[in-house]
Amino acid sequence: QVQLVESGGGLVQAGGSLRLSCAASGRAVSRFAMHWVRQAPGKEREFVAGISWSGRTTYYADSVKGRFTLSRDNAKNTVYLQMNSLKPEDTAVYYCAADIDVGAKLDYDYWGQGTQVTVSS
């Protein structure tokens, strides 16, 4: 089993920045690919970013490419999503998810409870 706990969400003005963290615990968490997925009210879940277990490979949705950076610290079992130049359309609940494979498939094995990000215009 893998447990994931997100933190770092909040309210920010457009153009601002936030850093989300996802602390993982459980068996061999450092061997899991990690992802961030978001869901805005009334919309389906959307892949945001993913990172391989080694941290050498990252993937981003086109909507966040160049603004968001995903990284991980396996010594701390934590992944970080640095979000810059935030836009109102980035407003959503952001979920951390873990899976053996990295990719934008959304049916990941483990999920956190989510953290709210609100960007005001």
PDB file of C-alpha atoms in Angstrom:
ATOM      1  CA  GLN A   1       0.000   0.000   0.000  1.00  0.00           C
ATOM      2  CA  VAL A   2       1.036   3.577  -0.697  1.00  0.00           C
ATOM      3  CA  GLN A   3      -0.334   6.596   1.113  1.00  0.00           C
ATOM      4  CA  LEU A   4      -0.162  10.037  -0.448  1.00  0.00           C
ATOM      5  CA  VAL A   5      -0.721  13.358   1.302  1.00  0.00           C
ATOM      6  CA  GLU A   6      -0.832  16.610  -0.662  1.00  0.00           C
ATOM      7  CA  SER A   7      -0.168  20.060   0.736  1.00  0.00           C
ATOM      8  CA  GLY A   8       0.559  23.568  -0.459  1.00  0.00           C
ATOM      9  CA  GLY A   9      -2.713  24.530  -2.071  1.00  0.00           C
ATOM     10  CA  GLY A  10      -4.360  27.879  -1.472  1.00  0.00           C
ATOM     11  CA  LEU A  11      -5.586  31.115  -2.955  1.00  0.00           C
ATOM     12  CA  VAL A  12      -3.295  33.125  -5.218  1.00  0.00           C
ATOM     13  CA  GLN A  13      -3.703  35.969  -7.679  1.00  0.00           C
ATOM     14  CA  ALA A  14      -3.258  35.431 -11.383  1.00  0.00           C
ATOM     15  CA  GLY A  15       0.408  35.537 -12.274  1.00  0.00           C
ATOM     16  CA  GLY A  16       1.431  34.241  -8.880  1.00  0.00           C
ATOM     17  CA  SER A  17       3.072  31.003  -7.829  1.00  0.00           C
ATOM     18  CA  LEU A  18       2.398  28.052  -5.578  1.00  0.00           C
ATOM     19  CA  ARG A  19       4.342  24.914  -4.767  1.00  0.00           C
ATOM     20  CA  LEU A  20       2.428  21.740  -4.108  1.00  0.00           C
ATOM     21  CA  SER A  21       3.988  18.873  -2.215  1.00  0.00           C
ATOM     22  CA  CYS A  22       3.029  15.231  -2.096  1.00  0.00           C
ATOM     23  CA  ALA A  23       4.464  13.147   0.713  1.00  0.00           C
ATOM     24  CA  ALA A  24       4.401   9.429   0.050  1.00  0.00           C
ATOM     25  CA  SER A  25       4.670   6.576   2.494  1.00  0.00           C
ATOM     26  CA  GLY A  26       4.508   2.833   2.149  1.00  0.00           C
ATOM     27  CA  ARG A  27       6.391   0.048   0.529  1.00  0.00           C
ATOM     28  CA  ALA A  28       9.046   0.983  -2.069  1.00  0.00           C
ATOM     29  CA  VAL A  29       7.460   4.356  -2.837  1.00  0.00           C
ATOM     30  CA  SER A  30      10.653   5.579  -4.472  1.00  0.00           C
ATOM     31  CA  ARG A  31      10.067   3.021  -7.251  1.00  0.00           C
ATOM     32  CA  PHE A  32       6.738   4.512  -8.246  1.00  0.00           C
ATOM     33  CA  ALA A  33       6.153   7.067 -10.960  1.00  0.00           C
ATOM     34  CA  MET A  34       4.317  10.070  -9.553  1.00  0.00           C
ATOM     35  CA  HIS A  35       1.698  12.254 -11.185  1.00  0.00           C
ATOM     36  CA  TRP A  36      -0.454  15.296 -10.598  1.00  0.00           C
ATOM     37  CA  VAL A  37      -4.019  15.366 -11.832  1.00  0.00           C
ATOM     38  CA  ARG A  38      -6.508  18.187 -11.417  1.00  0.00           C
ATOM     39  CA  GLN A  39     -10.252  18.477 -11.504  1.00  0.00           C
ATOM     40  CA  ALA A  40     -12.117  21.734 -11.886  1.00  0.00           C
ATOM     41  CA  PRO A  41     -15.781  22.040 -10.879  1.00  0.00           C
ATOM     42  CA  GLY A  42     -18.018  20.420 -13.459  1.00  0.00           C
ATOM     43  CA  LYS A  43     -15.097  19.080 -15.465  1.00  0.00           C
ATOM     44  CA  GLU A  44     -13.396  15.728 -15.827  1.00  0.00           C
ATOM     45  CA  ARG A  45     -10.068  14.950 -14.242  1.00  0.00           C
ATOM     46  CA  GLU A  46      -7.158  16.220 -16.287  1.00  0.00           C
ATOM     47  CA  PHE A  47      -3.569  14.997 -16.363  1.00  0.00           C
ATOM     48  CA  VAL A  48      -1.174  17.762 -15.346  1.00  0.00           C
ATOM     49  CA  ALA A  49       2.307  16.242 -15.025  1.00  0.00           C
ATOM     50  CA  GLY A  50       4.152  13.003 -14.377  1.00  0.00           C
ATOM     51  CA  ILE A  51       7.654  12.002 -13.346  1.00  0.00           C
ATOM     52  CA  SER A  52       9.423   8.667 -13.551  1.00  0.00           C
ATOM     53  CA  TRP A  53      10.683   6.964 -10.422  1.00  0.00           C
ATOM     54  CA  SER A  54      14.245   8.088 -11.165  1.00  0.00           C
ATOM     55  CA  GLY A  55      13.204  11.660 -11.851  1.00  0.00           C
ATOM     56  CA  ARG A  56      14.942  11.565 -15.232  1.00  0.00           C
ATOM     57  CA  THR A  57      11.731  11.715 -17.272  1.00  0.00           C
ATOM     58  CA  THR A  58       8.927  14.206 -16.902  1.00  0.00           C
ATOM     59  CA  TYR A  59       5.746  14.776 -18.839  1.00  0.00           C
ATOM     60  CA  TYR A  60       3.475  17.811 -18.870  1.00  0.00           C
ATOM     61  CA  ALA A  61       0.089  18.676 -20.254  1.00  0.00           C
ATOM     62  CA  ASP A  62       0.317  21.285 -22.985  1.00  0.00           C
ATOM     63  CA  SER A  63      -1.759  23.631 -20.848  1.00  0.00           C
ATOM     64  CA  VAL A  64       0.939  23.821 -18.155  1.00  0.00           C
ATOM     65  CA  LYS A  65       4.124  23.264 -20.130  1.00  0.00           C
ATOM     66  CA  GLY A  66       6.629  26.027 -19.470  1.00  0.00           C
ATOM     67  CA  ARG A  67       4.793  27.170 -16.331  1.00  0.00           C
ATOM     68  CA  PHE A  68       4.797  24.093 -14.078  1.00  0.00           C
ATOM     69  CA  THR A  69       7.810  22.053 -13.000  1.00  0.00           C
ATOM     70  CA  LEU A  70       7.589  18.624 -11.412  1.00  0.00           C
ATOM     71  CA  SER A  71      10.444  17.243  -9.340  1.00  0.00           C
ATOM     72  CA  ARG A  72      11.001  14.583  -6.722  1.00  0.00           C
ATOM     73  CA  ASP A  73      13.240  13.929  -3.772  1.00  0.00           C
ATOM     74  CA  ASN A  74      13.372  10.180  -3.230  1.00  0.00           C
ATOM     75  CA  ALA A  75      15.322  10.584  -0.008  1.00  0.00           C
ATOM     76  CA  LYS A  76      12.283  12.416   1.386  1.00  0.00           C
ATOM     77  CA  ASN A  77       9.681  10.409  -0.547  1.00  0.00           C
ATOM     78  CA  THR A  78       8.232  13.689  -1.712  1.00  0.00           C
ATOM     79  CA  VAL A  79       7.327  15.172  -5.068  1.00  0.00           C
ATOM     80  CA  TYR A  80       6.944  18.863  -5.749  1.00  0.00           C
ATOM     81  CA  LEU A  81       4.877  20.700  -8.322  1.00  0.00           C
ATOM     82  CA  GLN A  82       6.128  24.253  -8.762  1.00  0.00           C
ATOM     83  CA  MET A  83       3.400  26.280 -10.423  1.00  0.00           C
ATOM     84  CA  ASN A  84       4.314  29.674 -11.846  1.00  0.00           C
ATOM     85  CA  SER A  85       2.396  32.226 -13.892  1.00  0.00           C
ATOM     86  CA  LEU A  86      -0.853  30.832 -12.575  1.00  0.00           C
ATOM     87  CA  LYS A  87      -4.054  31.538 -14.461  1.00  0.00           C
ATOM     88  CA  PRO A  88      -7.681  31.471 -13.295  1.00  0.00           C
ATOM     89  CA  GLU A  89      -8.188  28.381 -15.463  1.00  0.00           C
ATOM     90  CA  ASP A  90      -5.675  26.555 -13.250  1.00  0.00           C
ATOM     91  CA  THR A  91      -8.251  26.630 -10.445  1.00  0.00           C
ATOM     92  CA  ALA A  92      -9.002  23.037  -9.458  1.00  0.00           C
ATOM     93  CA  VAL A  93      -8.488  20.370  -6.866  1.00  0.00           C
ATOM     94  CA  TYR A  94      -5.039  18.936  -7.460  1.00  0.00           C
ATOM     95  CA  TYR A  95      -4.457  15.260  -6.760  1.00  0.00           C
ATOM     96  CA  CYS A  96      -1.209  13.386  -6.387  1.00  0.00           C
ATOM     97  CA  ALA A  97      -1.209   9.869  -7.818  1.00  0.00           C
ATOM     98  CA  ALA A  98       1.284   7.005  -7.885  1.00  0.00           C
ATOM     99  CA  ASP A  99       1.696   4.137 -10.296  1.00  0.00           C
ATOM    100  CA  ILE A 100       4.370   1.745 -11.450  1.00  0.00           C
ATOM    101  CA  ASP A 101       4.232   3.262 -14.918  1.00  0.00           C
ATOM    102  CA  VAL A 102       4.529   6.925 -15.836  1.00  0.00           C
ATOM    103  CA  GLY A 103       1.999   8.322 -18.266  1.00  0.00           C
ATOM    104  CA  ALA A 104      -1.176  10.313 -18.737  1.00  0.00           C
ATOM    105  CA  LYS A 105      -3.575   7.410 -18.293  1.00  0.00           C
ATOM    106  CA  LEU A 106      -5.444   8.632 -15.165  1.00  0.00           C
ATOM    107  CA  ASP A 107      -6.240   5.160 -13.819  1.00  0.00           C
ATOM    108  CA  TYR A 108      -3.374   5.259 -11.369  1.00  0.00           C
ATOM    109  CA  ASP A 109      -3.077   2.794  -8.562  1.00  0.00           C
ATOM    110  CA  TYR A 110      -2.889   5.185  -5.615  1.00  0.00           C
ATOM    111  CA  TRP A 111      -4.379   8.627  -5.005  1.00  0.00           C
ATOM    112  CA  GLY A 112      -4.134  11.341  -2.417  1.00  0.00           C
ATOM    113  CA  GLN A 113      -7.087  13.263  -1.015  1.00  0.00           C
ATOM    114  CA  GLY A 114      -6.433  16.383  -3.070  1.00  0.00           C
ATOM    115  CA  THR A 115      -5.589  20.012  -2.338  1.00  0.00           C
ATOM    116  CA  GLN A 116      -7.523  23.037  -3.558  1.00  0.00           C
ATOM    117  CA  VAL A 117      -5.821  25.626  -5.736  1.00  0.00           C
ATOM    118  CA  THR A 118      -7.759  28.804  -6.462  1.00  0.00           C
ATOM    119  CA  VAL A 119      -6.418  31.485  -8.784  1.00  0.00           C
ATOM    120  CA  SER A 120      -8.226  34.817  -8.701  1.00  0.00           C
ATOM    121  CA  SER A 121      -8.295  37.155 -11.656  1.00  0.00           C
TER     122      SER A 121
END
